[in-house]
Amino acid sequence: MEPNLPDVVLWSIPAFVLLTVIEMVSYRFHPDEDAAGYDTKDAATSLTMGLGSLGFDLLWKIPILAVYMGVHELTPLRVPVLWWTVLLMLLAQDFFYYWSHRGHHVIRILWACHVVHHSSEKFNLTTALRQPWTSATVWPFYLPLIACGVHPAALAFCQSANLVYQFWVHTERVGKLPRPFEYILNTPSHHRVHHASQGGYLDRNYGGILIIWDRMFGSFAAETERPVYGLTKNIATHNPLRVATHEYAAIARDVRAAGSWSERAGRVFRGPGWQPAPRPGAEAAVPVPVPAPVSVEAAGRPAPVRAEAPASVTAAAPAPAPEHTR
């Protein structure tokens, strides 16, 4: 029997709108020159990405639900929907969300989906709505819950509750909370670190509702210096189609330029900054003039810039591939 659980996202929409208006007004009457604040085009892009994700998610849910229902029918286990089991399911879902989120940062083809959420150089409540259109990469991480007897509808409820919770952490208007909250929960301070592009903040604080997973698995970083938001090489566009697909296009370019099948696999399945090892015997000591540094766009991070060198140096052949990282 399918559990009868509320649609928490639908019920939360009025609160989303109200809180966003309050935040906008607060910037107007109490501006902060150091805060990222609002930009009309950026906020419109975030809203467009959010609305588009609703439509695409309906398409992805059809095959995903079919797989979930198939696994649920095959497993002999059943988790009843009671008040205390719902709390346990929320805890378990948040645990698997951590690993899904972490996976979408360290595997490049998954990052191509998640990079959408990090593509804004602003950090406000509309940033929470900047969601990908290719979220079909998320579902495998929750198969263990379905195999343990959690009904797909109960999982959907937990995922919605997690998503709703994360809305309010996308703000600079809230400072640090009392220490017990900061130690256990994901807070605006922790999530500002997650959206920052500084080296010490990259790939940190993956938690959804709880930050304890990051503390347990070594991915926690406290907010110290003020974050700089966006990507380490920003895409400088408000075109929703490009926002949704730019990293997939970068992967395709790298795969076409790759010199071997192992390199092609690495460009897709290794980390966003992965580079193949130099081939043995690739270096040849030939005096040549040093060309100007050349980089190929990699949505997410810049190619390395070489230091100045004398007019005649030892050249390496072939030239290193551009660095693609977040």
mmCIF file of C-alpha atoms in Angstrom, residues 49-216:
data_model
loop_
_atom_site.group_PDB
_atom_site.id
_atom_site.type_symbol
_atom_site.label_atom_id
_atom_site.label_comp_id
_atom_site.label_asym_id
_atom_site.label_seq_id
_atom_site.Cartn_x
_atom_site.Cartn_y
_atom_site.Cartn_z
ATOM 1 C CA MET A 49 16.559 26.810 -14.072
ATOM 2 C CA GLY A 50 14.281 25.926 -11.163
ATOM 3 C CA LEU A 51 11.121 25.954 -13.263
ATOM 4 C CA GLY A 52 12.831 23.980 -16.013
ATOM 5 C CA SER A 53 14.002 21.353 -13.529
ATOM 6 C CA LEU A 54 10.398 20.719 -12.494
ATOM 7 C CA GLY A 55 9.477 19.770 -16.054
ATOM 8 C CA PHE A 56 12.560 17.655 -16.693
ATOM 9 C CA ASP A 57 12.220 15.913 -13.337
ATOM 10 C CA LEU A 58 8.776 14.682 -14.375
ATOM 11 C CA LEU A 59 10.383 12.988 -17.396
ATOM 12 C CA TRP A 60 13.217 11.427 -15.388
ATOM 13 C CA LYS A 61 10.850 10.173 -12.693
ATOM 14 C CA ILE A 62 9.018 7.820 -15.045
ATOM 15 C CA PRO A 63 11.902 5.341 -15.636
ATOM 16 C CA ILE A 64 13.358 5.940 -12.160
ATOM 17 C CA LEU A 65 10.064 5.130 -10.463
ATOM 18 C CA ALA A 66 9.779 1.992 -12.589
ATOM 19 C CA VAL A 67 13.194 0.802 -11.361
ATOM 20 C CA TYR A 68 12.409 1.687 -7.748
ATOM 21 C CA MET A 69 9.062 -0.094 -7.830
ATOM 22 C CA GLY A 70 10.685 -3.150 -9.410
ATOM 23 C CA VAL A 71 13.336 -3.339 -6.679
ATOM 24 C CA HIS A 72 10.717 -2.718 -3.982
ATOM 25 C CA GLU A 73 8.603 -5.589 -5.284
ATOM 26 C CA LEU A 74 11.574 -7.939 -5.370
ATOM 27 C CA THR A 75 12.791 -7.285 -1.830
ATOM 28 C CA PRO A 76 11.013 -9.158 0.986
ATOM 29 C CA LEU A 77 11.742 -6.289 3.389
ATOM 30 C CA ARG A 78 9.169 -3.642 4.299
ATOM 31 C CA VAL A 79 9.606 -0.495 6.395
ATOM 32 C CA PRO A 80 6.251 0.667 7.823
ATOM 33 C CA VAL A 81 5.488 4.381 7.674
ATOM 34 C CA LEU A 82 5.210 5.399 11.327
ATOM 35 C CA TRP A 83 6.310 8.608 13.011
ATOM 36 C CA TRP A 84 9.520 7.078 14.333
ATOM 37 C CA THR A 85 10.352 5.162 11.138
ATOM 38 C CA VAL A 86 9.918 8.379 9.145
ATOM 39 C CA LEU A 87 12.562 9.996 11.367
ATOM 40 C CA LEU A 88 14.891 7.055 10.728
ATOM 41 C CA MET A 89 14.203 7.238 6.981
ATOM 42 C CA LEU A 90 14.990 10.969 7.010
ATOM 43 C CA LEU A 91 18.282 10.208 8.744
ATOM 44 C CA ALA A 92 19.142 7.440 6.272
ATOM 45 C CA GLN A 93 18.147 9.537 3.271
ATOM 46 C CA ASP A 94 20.346 12.379 4.500
ATOM 47 C CA PHE A 95 23.265 9.936 4.803
ATOM 48 C CA PHE A 96 22.840 8.741 1.214
ATOM 49 C CA TYR A 97 22.295 12.341 0.082
ATOM 50 C CA TYR A 98 25.760 13.144 1.473
ATOM 51 C CA TRP A 99 27.343 10.440 -0.680
ATOM 52 C CA SER A 100 25.301 11.401 -3.727
ATOM 53 C CA HIS A 101 26.322 15.030 -3.304
ATOM 54 C CA ARG A 102 29.951 14.100 -2.774
ATOM 55 C CA GLY A 103 29.899 11.819 -5.807
ATOM 56 C CA HIS A 104 28.512 14.652 -7.926
ATOM 57 C CA HIS A 105 31.585 16.716 -7.014
ATOM 58 C CA VAL A 106 34.311 14.120 -7.566
ATOM 59 C CA ILE A 107 33.101 12.280 -10.701
ATOM 60 C CA ARG A 108 33.150 14.559 -13.702
ATOM 61 C CA ILE A 109 30.105 13.237 -15.577
ATOM 62 C CA LEU A 110 28.095 13.673 -12.371
ATOM 63 C CA TRP A 111 29.633 17.108 -11.797
ATOM 64 C CA ALA A 112 28.321 18.083 -15.242
ATOM 65 C CA CYS A 113 24.847 17.777 -13.721
ATOM 66 C CA HIS A 114 25.562 19.427 -10.372
ATOM 67 C CA VAL A 115 27.722 22.284 -11.680
ATOM 68 C CA VAL A 116 24.486 24.084 -12.588
ATOM 69 C CA HIS A 117 23.765 24.705 -8.919
ATOM 70 C CA HIS A 118 27.212 26.249 -8.406
ATOM 71 C CA SER A 119 27.225 28.411 -11.531
ATOM 72 C CA SER A 120 25.895 31.591 -9.910
ATOM 73 C CA GLU A 121 28.337 34.192 -8.639
ATOM 74 C CA LYS A 122 25.632 35.353 -6.222
ATOM 75 C CA PHE A 123 24.481 33.618 -3.060
ATOM 76 C CA ASN A 124 20.911 34.260 -2.054
ATOM 77 C CA LEU A 125 17.638 32.368 -1.730
ATOM 78 C CA THR A 126 17.086 32.293 -5.496
ATOM 79 C CA THR A 127 20.380 30.369 -5.788
ATOM 80 C CA ALA A 128 18.628 27.476 -4.046
ATOM 81 C CA LEU A 129 16.260 27.294 -7.027
ATOM 82 C CA ARG A 130 19.089 26.986 -9.584
ATOM 83 C CA GLN A 131 18.650 23.258 -10.141
ATOM 84 C CA PRO A 132 19.953 20.988 -12.947
ATOM 85 C CA TRP A 133 17.843 19.614 -15.770
ATOM 86 C CA THR A 134 19.737 16.294 -15.846
ATOM 87 C CA SER A 135 19.117 14.987 -12.326
ATOM 88 C CA ALA A 136 18.670 11.413 -13.595
ATOM 89 C CA THR A 137 22.188 10.744 -12.257
ATOM 90 C CA VAL A 138 21.015 10.860 -8.629
ATOM 91 C CA TRP A 139 18.739 7.833 -8.328
ATOM 92 C CA PRO A 140 21.363 5.002 -8.026
ATOM 93 C CA PHE A 141 22.591 6.368 -4.693
ATOM 94 C CA TYR A 142 19.230 5.626 -3.056
ATOM 95 C CA LEU A 143 18.770 2.066 -4.297
ATOM 96 C CA PRO A 144 20.028 0.637 -0.949
ATOM 97 C CA LEU A 145 17.101 2.324 0.815
ATOM 98 C CA ILE A 146 14.596 0.820 -1.620
ATOM 99 C CA ALA A 147 16.271 -2.594 -1.278
ATOM 100 C CA CYS A 148 15.907 -2.305 2.516
ATOM 101 C CA GLY A 149 12.143 -1.918 2.160
ATOM 102 C CA VAL A 150 11.617 1.846 2.029
ATOM 103 C CA HIS A 151 8.662 2.586 -0.257
ATOM 104 C CA PRO A 152 9.528 4.896 -3.199
ATOM 105 C CA ALA A 153 6.823 7.337 -2.045
ATOM 106 C CA ALA A 154 8.404 7.501 1.406
ATOM 107 C CA LEU A 155 11.800 8.129 -0.190
ATOM 108 C CA ALA A 156 10.297 10.909 -2.312
ATOM 109 C CA PHE A 157 8.900 12.511 0.852
ATOM 110 C CA CYS A 158 12.310 12.390 2.544
ATOM 111 C CA GLN A 159 14.031 13.843 -0.520
ATOM 112 C CA SER A 160 11.488 16.675 -0.657
ATOM 113 C CA ALA A 161 11.940 17.424 3.046
ATOM 114 C CA ASN A 162 15.712 17.531 2.548
ATOM 115 C CA LEU A 163 15.324 19.886 -0.418
ATOM 116 C CA VAL A 164 12.982 22.194 1.496
ATOM 117 C CA TYR A 165 15.375 22.362 4.444
ATOM 118 C CA GLN A 166 18.232 23.422 2.187
ATOM 119 C CA PHE A 167 16.344 26.423 0.829
ATOM 120 C CA TRP A 168 17.043 28.635 3.845
ATOM 121 C CA VAL A 169 20.776 27.885 4.024
ATOM 122 C CA HIS A 170 21.355 29.780 0.743
ATOM 123 C CA THR A 171 21.692 33.215 2.307
ATOM 124 C CA GLU A 172 24.248 35.708 3.575
ATOM 125 C CA ARG A 173 21.675 37.420 5.767
ATOM 126 C CA VAL A 174 22.122 34.840 8.532
ATOM 127 C CA GLY A 175 25.436 34.720 10.356
ATOM 128 C CA LYS A 176 26.687 31.873 12.498
ATOM 129 C CA LEU A 177 24.178 30.160 14.772
ATOM 130 C CA PRO A 178 24.843 28.984 18.352
ATOM 131 C CA ARG A 179 27.545 26.326 18.496
ATOM 132 C CA PRO A 180 25.292 23.249 19.057
ATOM 133 C CA PHE A 181 23.347 24.041 15.850
ATOM 134 C CA GLU A 182 26.528 24.699 13.886
ATOM 135 C CA TYR A 183 28.003 21.408 15.084
ATOM 136 C CA ILE A 184 25.059 19.205 14.061
ATOM 137 C CA LEU A 185 23.099 20.964 11.311
ATOM 138 C CA ASN A 186 23.891 22.293 7.881
ATOM 139 C CA THR A 187 23.637 26.065 8.314
ATOM 140 C CA PRO A 188 24.037 29.124 6.081
ATOM 141 C CA SER A 189 27.616 29.468 7.307
ATOM 142 C CA HIS A 190 28.468 25.881 6.322
ATOM 143 C CA HIS A 191 26.712 26.152 2.984
ATOM 144 C CA ARG A 192 28.411 29.413 2.095
ATOM 145 C CA VAL A 193 31.670 27.468 2.315
ATOM 146 C CA HIS A 194 30.221 24.811 0.015
ATOM 147 C CA HIS A 195 29.398 27.393 -2.662
ATOM 148 C CA ALA A 196 32.744 29.204 -2.413
ATOM 149 C CA SER A 197 35.419 28.966 -5.090
ATOM 150 C CA GLN A 198 38.525 29.467 -2.924
ATOM 151 C CA GLY A 199 40.925 26.534 -2.893
ATOM 152 C CA GLY A 200 40.541 25.814 0.825
ATOM 153 C CA TYR A 201 36.751 25.765 0.510
ATOM 154 C CA LEU A 202 36.437 23.627 -2.641
ATOM 155 C CA ASP A 203 34.582 20.333 -2.299
ATOM 156 C CA ARG A 204 33.609 20.801 1.333
ATOM 157 C CA ASN A 205 30.424 20.610 3.409
ATOM 158 C CA TYR A 206 28.284 18.235 1.347
ATOM 159 C CA GLY A 207 25.650 17.692 4.041
ATOM 160 C CA GLY A 208 21.955 18.266 3.341
ATOM 161 C CA ILE A 209 20.228 18.592 6.709
ATOM 162 C CA LEU A 210 23.084 17.393 8.915
ATOM 163 C CA ILE A 211 26.726 18.462 8.831
ATOM 164 C CA ILE A 212 27.817 15.513 10.996
ATOM 165 C CA TRP A 213 28.540 13.384 7.907
ATOM 166 C CA ASP A 214 31.166 15.908 6.785
ATOM 167 C CA ARG A 215 32.728 15.865 10.227
ATOM 168 C CA MET A 216 32.747 12.052 10.217
#
